[in-house]
mmCIF file of C-alpha atoms in Angstrom:
data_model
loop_
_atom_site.group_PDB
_atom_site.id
_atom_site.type_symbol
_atom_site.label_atom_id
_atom_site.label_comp_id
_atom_site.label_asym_id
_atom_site.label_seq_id
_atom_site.Cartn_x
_atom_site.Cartn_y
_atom_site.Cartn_z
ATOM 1 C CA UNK A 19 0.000 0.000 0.000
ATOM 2 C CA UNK A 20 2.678 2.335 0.778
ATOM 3 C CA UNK A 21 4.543 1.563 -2.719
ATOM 4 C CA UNK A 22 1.292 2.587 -4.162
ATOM 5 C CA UNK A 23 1.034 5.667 -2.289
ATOM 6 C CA UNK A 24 4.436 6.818 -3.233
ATOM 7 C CA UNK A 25 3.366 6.879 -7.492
ATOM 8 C CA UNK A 26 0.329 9.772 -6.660
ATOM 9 C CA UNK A 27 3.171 12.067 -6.326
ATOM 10 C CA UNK A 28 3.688 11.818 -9.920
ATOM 11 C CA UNK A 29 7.107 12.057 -9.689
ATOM 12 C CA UNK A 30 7.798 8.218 -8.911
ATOM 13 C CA UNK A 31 7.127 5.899 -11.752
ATOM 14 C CA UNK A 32 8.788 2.660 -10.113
ATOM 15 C CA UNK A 33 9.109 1.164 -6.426
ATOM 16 C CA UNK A 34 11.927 -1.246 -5.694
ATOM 17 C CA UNK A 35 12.710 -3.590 -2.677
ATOM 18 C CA UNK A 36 16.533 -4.064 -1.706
ATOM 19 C CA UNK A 37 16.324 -7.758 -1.426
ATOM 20 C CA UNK A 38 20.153 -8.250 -0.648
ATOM 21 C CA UNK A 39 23.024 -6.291 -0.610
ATOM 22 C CA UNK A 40 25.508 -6.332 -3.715
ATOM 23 C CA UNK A 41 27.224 -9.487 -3.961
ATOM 24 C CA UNK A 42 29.736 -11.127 -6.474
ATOM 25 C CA UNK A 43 32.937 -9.896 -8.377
ATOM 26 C CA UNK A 44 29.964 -7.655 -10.641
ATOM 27 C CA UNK A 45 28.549 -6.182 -7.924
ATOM 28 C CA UNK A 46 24.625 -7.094 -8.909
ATOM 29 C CA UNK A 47 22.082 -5.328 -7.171
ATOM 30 C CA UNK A 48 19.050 -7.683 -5.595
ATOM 31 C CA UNK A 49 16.157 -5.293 -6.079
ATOM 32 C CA UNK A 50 12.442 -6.317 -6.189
ATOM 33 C CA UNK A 51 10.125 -4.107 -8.337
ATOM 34 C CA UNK A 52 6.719 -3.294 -5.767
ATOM 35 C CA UNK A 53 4.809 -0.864 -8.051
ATOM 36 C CA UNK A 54 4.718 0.659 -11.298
ATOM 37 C CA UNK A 55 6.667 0.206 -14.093
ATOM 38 C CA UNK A 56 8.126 -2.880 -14.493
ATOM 39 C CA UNK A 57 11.816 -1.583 -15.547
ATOM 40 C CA UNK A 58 14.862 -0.764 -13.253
ATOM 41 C CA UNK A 59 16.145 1.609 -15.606
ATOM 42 C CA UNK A 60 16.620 5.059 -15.127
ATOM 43 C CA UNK A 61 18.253 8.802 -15.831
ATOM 44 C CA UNK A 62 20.687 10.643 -12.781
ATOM 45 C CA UNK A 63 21.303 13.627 -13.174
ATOM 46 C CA UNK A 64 23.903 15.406 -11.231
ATOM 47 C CA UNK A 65 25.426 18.821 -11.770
ATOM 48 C CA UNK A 66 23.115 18.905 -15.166
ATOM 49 C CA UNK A 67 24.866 16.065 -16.465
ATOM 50 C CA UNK A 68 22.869 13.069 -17.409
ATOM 51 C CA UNK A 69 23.570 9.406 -16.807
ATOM 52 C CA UNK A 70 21.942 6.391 -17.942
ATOM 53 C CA UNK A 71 21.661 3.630 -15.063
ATOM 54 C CA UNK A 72 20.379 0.277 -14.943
ATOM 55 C CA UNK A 73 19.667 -0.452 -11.380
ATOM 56 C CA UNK A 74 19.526 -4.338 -11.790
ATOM 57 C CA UNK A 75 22.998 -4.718 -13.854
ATOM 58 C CA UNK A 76 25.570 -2.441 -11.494
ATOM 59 C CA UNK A 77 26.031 -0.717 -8.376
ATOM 60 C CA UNK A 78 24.891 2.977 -8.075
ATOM 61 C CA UNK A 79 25.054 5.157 -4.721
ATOM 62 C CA UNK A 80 23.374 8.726 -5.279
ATOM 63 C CA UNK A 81 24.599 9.410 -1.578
ATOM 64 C CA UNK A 82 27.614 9.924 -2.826
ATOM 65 C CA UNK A 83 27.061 13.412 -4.672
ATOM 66 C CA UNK A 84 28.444 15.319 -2.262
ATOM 67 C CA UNK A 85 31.768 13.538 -2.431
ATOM 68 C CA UNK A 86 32.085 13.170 -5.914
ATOM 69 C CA UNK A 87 31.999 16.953 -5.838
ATOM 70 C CA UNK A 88 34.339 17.373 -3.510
ATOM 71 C CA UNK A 89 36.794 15.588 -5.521
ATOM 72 C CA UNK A 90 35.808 17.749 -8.390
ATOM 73 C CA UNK A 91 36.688 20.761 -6.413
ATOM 74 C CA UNK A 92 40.701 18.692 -5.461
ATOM 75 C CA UNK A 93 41.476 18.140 -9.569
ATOM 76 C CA UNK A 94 44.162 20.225 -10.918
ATOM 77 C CA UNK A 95 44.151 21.232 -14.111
ATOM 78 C CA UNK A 96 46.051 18.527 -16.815
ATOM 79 C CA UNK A 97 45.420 16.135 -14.031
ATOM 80 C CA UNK A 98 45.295 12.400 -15.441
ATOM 81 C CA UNK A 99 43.055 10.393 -13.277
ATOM 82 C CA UNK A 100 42.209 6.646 -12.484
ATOM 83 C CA UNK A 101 38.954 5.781 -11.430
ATOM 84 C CA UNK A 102 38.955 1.852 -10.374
ATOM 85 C CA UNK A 103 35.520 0.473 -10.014
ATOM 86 C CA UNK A 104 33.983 2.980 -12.528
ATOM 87 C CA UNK A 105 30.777 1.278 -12.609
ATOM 88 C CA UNK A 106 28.139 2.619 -15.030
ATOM 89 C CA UNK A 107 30.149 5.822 -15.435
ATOM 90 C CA UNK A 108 29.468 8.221 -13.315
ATOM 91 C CA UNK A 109 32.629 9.107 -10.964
ATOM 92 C CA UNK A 110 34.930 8.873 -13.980
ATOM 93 C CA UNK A 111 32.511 11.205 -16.391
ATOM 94 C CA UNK A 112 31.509 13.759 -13.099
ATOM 95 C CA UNK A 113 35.386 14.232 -13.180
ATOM 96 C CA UNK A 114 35.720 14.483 -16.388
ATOM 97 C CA UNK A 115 32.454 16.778 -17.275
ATOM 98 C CA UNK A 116 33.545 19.081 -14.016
ATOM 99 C CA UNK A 117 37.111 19.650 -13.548
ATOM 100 C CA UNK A 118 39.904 20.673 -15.888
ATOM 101 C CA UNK A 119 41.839 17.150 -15.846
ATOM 102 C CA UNK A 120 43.161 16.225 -18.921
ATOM 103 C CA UNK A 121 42.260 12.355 -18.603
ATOM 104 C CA UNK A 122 40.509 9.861 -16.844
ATOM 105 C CA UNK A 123 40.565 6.418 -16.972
ATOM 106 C CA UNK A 124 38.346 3.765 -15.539
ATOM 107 C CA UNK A 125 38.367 0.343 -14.812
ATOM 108 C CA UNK A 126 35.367 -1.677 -14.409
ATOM 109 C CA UNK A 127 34.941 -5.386 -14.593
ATOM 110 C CA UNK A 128 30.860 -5.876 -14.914
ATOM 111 C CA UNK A 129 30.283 -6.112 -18.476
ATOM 112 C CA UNK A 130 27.110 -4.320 -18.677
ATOM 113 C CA UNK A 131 28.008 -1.545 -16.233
ATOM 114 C CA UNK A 132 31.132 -1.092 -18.907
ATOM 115 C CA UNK A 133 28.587 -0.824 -22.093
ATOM 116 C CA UNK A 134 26.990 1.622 -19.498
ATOM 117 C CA UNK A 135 29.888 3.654 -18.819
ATOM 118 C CA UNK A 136 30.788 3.705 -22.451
ATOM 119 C CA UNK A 137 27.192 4.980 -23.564
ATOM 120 C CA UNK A 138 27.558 7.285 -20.806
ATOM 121 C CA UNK A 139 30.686 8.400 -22.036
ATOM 122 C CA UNK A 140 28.991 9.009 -25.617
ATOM 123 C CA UNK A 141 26.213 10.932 -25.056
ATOM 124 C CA UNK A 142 28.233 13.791 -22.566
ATOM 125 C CA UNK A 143 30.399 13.895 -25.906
ATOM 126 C CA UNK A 144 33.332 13.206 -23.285
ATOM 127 C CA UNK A 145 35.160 10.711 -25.561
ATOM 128 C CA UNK A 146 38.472 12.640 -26.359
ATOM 129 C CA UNK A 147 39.050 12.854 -22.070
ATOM 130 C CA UNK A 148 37.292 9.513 -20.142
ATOM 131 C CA UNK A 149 38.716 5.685 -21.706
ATOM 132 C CA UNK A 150 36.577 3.286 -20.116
ATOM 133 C CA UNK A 151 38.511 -0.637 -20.080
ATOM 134 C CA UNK A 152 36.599 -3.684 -19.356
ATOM 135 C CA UNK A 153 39.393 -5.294 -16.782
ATOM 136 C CA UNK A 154 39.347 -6.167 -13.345
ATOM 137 C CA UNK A 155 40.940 -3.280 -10.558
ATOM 138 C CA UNK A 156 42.559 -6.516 -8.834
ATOM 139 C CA UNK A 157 44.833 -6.526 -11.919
ATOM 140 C CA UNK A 158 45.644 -2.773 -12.154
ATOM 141 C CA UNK A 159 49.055 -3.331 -11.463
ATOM 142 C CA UNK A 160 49.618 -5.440 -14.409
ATOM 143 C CA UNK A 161 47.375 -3.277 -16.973
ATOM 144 C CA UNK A 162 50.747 -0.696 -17.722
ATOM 145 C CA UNK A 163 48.632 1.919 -17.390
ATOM 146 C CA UNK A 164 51.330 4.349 -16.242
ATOM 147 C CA UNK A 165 51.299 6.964 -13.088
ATOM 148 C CA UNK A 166 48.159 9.523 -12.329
ATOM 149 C CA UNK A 167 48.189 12.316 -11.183
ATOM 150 C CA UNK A 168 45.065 11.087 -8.786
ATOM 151 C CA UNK A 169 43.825 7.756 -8.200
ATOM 152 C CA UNK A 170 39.740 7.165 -6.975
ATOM 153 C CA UNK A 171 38.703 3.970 -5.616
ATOM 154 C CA UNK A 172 35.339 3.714 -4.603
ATOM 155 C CA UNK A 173 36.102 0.218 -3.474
ATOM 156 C CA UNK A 174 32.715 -2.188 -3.006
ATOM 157 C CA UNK A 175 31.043 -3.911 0.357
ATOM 158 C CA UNK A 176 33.011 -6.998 1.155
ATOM 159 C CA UNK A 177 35.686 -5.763 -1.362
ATOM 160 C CA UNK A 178 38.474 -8.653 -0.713
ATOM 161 C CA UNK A 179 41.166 -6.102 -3.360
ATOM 162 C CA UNK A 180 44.299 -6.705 -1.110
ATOM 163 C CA UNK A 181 45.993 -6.963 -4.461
ATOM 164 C CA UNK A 182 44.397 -3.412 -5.713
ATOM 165 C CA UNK A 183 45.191 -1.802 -2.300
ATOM 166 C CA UNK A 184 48.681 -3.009 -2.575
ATOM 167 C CA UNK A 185 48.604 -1.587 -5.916
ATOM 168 C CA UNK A 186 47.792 1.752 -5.095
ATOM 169 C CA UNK A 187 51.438 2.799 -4.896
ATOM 170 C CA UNK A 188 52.324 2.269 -8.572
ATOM 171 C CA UNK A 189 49.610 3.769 -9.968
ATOM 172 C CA UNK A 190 50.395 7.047 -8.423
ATOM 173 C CA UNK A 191 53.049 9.119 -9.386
ATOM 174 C CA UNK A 192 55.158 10.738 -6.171
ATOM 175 C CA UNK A 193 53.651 13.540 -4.284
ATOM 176 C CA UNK A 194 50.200 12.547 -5.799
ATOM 177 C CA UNK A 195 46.863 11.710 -4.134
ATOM 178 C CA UNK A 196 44.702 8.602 -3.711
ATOM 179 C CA UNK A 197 41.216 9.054 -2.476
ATOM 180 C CA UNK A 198 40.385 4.828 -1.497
ATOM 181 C CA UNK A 199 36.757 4.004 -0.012
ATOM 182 C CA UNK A 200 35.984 1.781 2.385
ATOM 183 C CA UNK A 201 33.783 0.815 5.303
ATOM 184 C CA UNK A 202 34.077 0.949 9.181
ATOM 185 C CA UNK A 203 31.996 0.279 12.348
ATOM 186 C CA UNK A 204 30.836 3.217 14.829
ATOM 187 C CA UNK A 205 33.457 2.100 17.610
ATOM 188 C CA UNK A 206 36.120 1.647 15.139
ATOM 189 C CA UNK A 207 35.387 5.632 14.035
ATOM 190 C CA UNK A 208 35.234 6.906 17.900
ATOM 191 C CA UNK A 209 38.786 5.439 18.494
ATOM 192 C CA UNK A 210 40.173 8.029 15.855
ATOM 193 C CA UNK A 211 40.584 10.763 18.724
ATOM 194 C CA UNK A 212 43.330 12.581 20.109
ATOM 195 C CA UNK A 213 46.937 11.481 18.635
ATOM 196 C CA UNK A 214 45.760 9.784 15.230
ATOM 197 C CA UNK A 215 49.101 7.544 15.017
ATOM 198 C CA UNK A 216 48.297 6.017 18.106
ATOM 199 C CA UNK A 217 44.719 5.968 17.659
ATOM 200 C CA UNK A 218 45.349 3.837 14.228
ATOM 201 C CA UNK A 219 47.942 1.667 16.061
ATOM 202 C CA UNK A 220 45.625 0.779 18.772
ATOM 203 C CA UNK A 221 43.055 -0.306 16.288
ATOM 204 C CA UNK A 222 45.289 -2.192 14.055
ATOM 205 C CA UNK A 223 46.476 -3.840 17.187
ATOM 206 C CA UNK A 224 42.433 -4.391 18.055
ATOM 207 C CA UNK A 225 41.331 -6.164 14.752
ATOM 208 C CA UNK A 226 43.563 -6.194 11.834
ATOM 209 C CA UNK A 227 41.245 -7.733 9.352
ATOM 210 C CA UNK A 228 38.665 -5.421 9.341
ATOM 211 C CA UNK A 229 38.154 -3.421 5.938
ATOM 212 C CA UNK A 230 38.554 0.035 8.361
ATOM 213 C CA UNK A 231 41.730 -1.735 9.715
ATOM 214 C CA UNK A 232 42.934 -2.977 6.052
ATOM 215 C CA UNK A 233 42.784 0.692 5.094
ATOM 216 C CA UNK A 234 44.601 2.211 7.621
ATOM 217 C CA UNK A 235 47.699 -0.013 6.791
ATOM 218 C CA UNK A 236 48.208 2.043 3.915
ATOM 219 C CA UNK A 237 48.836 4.732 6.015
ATOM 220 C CA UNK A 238 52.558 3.377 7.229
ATOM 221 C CA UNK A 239 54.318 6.882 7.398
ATOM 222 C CA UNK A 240 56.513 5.333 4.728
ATOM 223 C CA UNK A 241 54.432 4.990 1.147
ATOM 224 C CA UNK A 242 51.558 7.339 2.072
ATOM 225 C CA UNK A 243 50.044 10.224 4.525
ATOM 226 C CA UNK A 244 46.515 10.497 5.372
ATOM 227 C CA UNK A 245 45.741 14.130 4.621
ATOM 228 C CA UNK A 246 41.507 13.270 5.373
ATOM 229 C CA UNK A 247 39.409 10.544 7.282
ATOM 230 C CA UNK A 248 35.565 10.977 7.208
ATOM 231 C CA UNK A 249 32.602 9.457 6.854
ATOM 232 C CA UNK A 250 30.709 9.782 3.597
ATOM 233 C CA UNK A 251 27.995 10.482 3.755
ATOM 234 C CA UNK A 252 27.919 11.475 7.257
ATOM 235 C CA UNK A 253 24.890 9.457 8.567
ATOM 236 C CA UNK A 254 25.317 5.428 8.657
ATOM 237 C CA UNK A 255 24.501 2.936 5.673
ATOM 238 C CA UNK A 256 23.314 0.128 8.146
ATOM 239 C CA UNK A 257 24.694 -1.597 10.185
ATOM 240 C CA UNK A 258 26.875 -4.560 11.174
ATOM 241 C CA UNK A 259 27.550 -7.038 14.562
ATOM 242 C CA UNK A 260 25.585 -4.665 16.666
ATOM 243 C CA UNK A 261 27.130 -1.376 15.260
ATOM 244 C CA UNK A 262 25.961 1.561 13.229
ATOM 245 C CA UNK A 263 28.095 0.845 9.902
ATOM 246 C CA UNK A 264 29.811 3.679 7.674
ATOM 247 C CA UNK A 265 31.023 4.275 3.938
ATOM 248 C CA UNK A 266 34.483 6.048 4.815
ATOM 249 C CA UNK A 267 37.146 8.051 2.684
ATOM 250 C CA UNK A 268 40.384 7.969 3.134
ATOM 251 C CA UNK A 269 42.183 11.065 1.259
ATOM 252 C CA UNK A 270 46.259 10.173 0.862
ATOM 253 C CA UNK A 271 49.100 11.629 -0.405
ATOM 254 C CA UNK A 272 52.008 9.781 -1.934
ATOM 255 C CA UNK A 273 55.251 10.833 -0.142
ATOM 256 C CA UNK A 274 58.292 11.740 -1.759
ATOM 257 C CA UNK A 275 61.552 9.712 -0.485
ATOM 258 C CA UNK A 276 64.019 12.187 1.684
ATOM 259 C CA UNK A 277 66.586 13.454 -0.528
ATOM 260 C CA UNK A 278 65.132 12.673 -3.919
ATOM 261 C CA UNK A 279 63.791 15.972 -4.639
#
């Protein structure tokens, strides 16, 4: 009944169930249609740029607005960027449709979120600045892409990418900046007080294979500097074992080695 009530608005033309959350190396939504049209297709549109999403075939978060924009606002100009786990297009063809990089690049290994990100691609006329490959962001290392300027990983729930986290290094060039997603429990946020090198000792010393705890291992004073930790958005997802759970962004920059400058 409430489905129903939500089409009189007129602006609602479909009602979906989450039925799971996004599962498998693809990243398929499990969504249940509950009223109106029978399709899971759709237009975003965000800054005035329009995006064509299918809702069953790839992820999509439009809580993420907000961030992509900030990210927008970080770009240099002639900045070549590397968006892993492009999806159906729309971090790597925000960038590209709102800052003055010169390239972006995006990985994505679902093959229908890639035809997405390709149409997507098209129809902002954004061809001669985004290159969408169909690979897998576990294998970035091995793609000879080259260094960026600025790499974006808006890494997926249960994401087990040791191999692309590792990677993370190489595909930036010194002195640039990785902005890597993740996801961390409510108590696991609260013990970032104070001293933040101690606070991320004492929770790698609490529970070292937690995504939040995976993460902060990048940060070993030696590869990479945290320059921003915050939730995004600010209010939880869900939660998980008891606790409120949180999408998280970890803003890093590359060092440069003493003495090589």
């Amino acid at each position: 009944a409430f489905a129903s009530t939500l089409l009189t608005s007129g602006r609602v033309r479909v009602v979906a169930t989450k039925q799971a959350p996004c599962a498998g190396q693809h990243r398929v939504p499990y969504l249940r249609i509950v009223a109106g049209e029978k399709r899971l297709q759709t237009t975003h549109v965000e800054w005035g740029t329009k995006l064509r999403l299918d809702l069953g075939q790839c992820f999509f978060n439009p809580r993420l607005q907000s961030e992509r924009r900030r990210v927008c606002q970080l770009v240099q100009p002639g900045e070549r960027i590397l968006v892993l786990f492009s999806g159906g297009g729309v971090w790597p063809v925000i960038i590209a449709a709102h800052s003055n990089c010169r390239e972006v690049v995006a990985i994505e290994i679902n093959k229908m979120a890639h035809a997405l990100a390709v149409e997507n691609v098209k129809a902002n006329q954004l061809q001669d600045k985004v290159s969408c490959l169909l690979a897998d962001a576990e294998d970035v290392a091995s793609l000879d892409l080259g260094c960026f300027d600025r790499v974006v990983a808006p890494r997926p729930m249960n994401d087990p990418t040791s191999r692309c986290l590792t990677a993370l290094s190489d595909c930036v060039r010194l002195g640039g900046k990785v902005h890597v997603y993740g996801f961390a429990k409510s108590l696991e946020l609260a013990c970032l007080v104070g001293n933040i090198s101690e606070s991320i000792g004492s929770q790698l010393e609490a529970d070292g294979s937690s995504d939040f705890s995976r993460l902060l291992r990048l940060v070993d004073g030696k590869t990479f500097d945290l320059l921003h930790l915050a939730p995004c958005p600010r209010t939880s997802i869900g939660r998980a074992n008891g606790q409120s759970l949180y999408r998280i962004v970890l803003d890093l920059l590359r060092k440069v080695p003493y003495g090589s400058m």
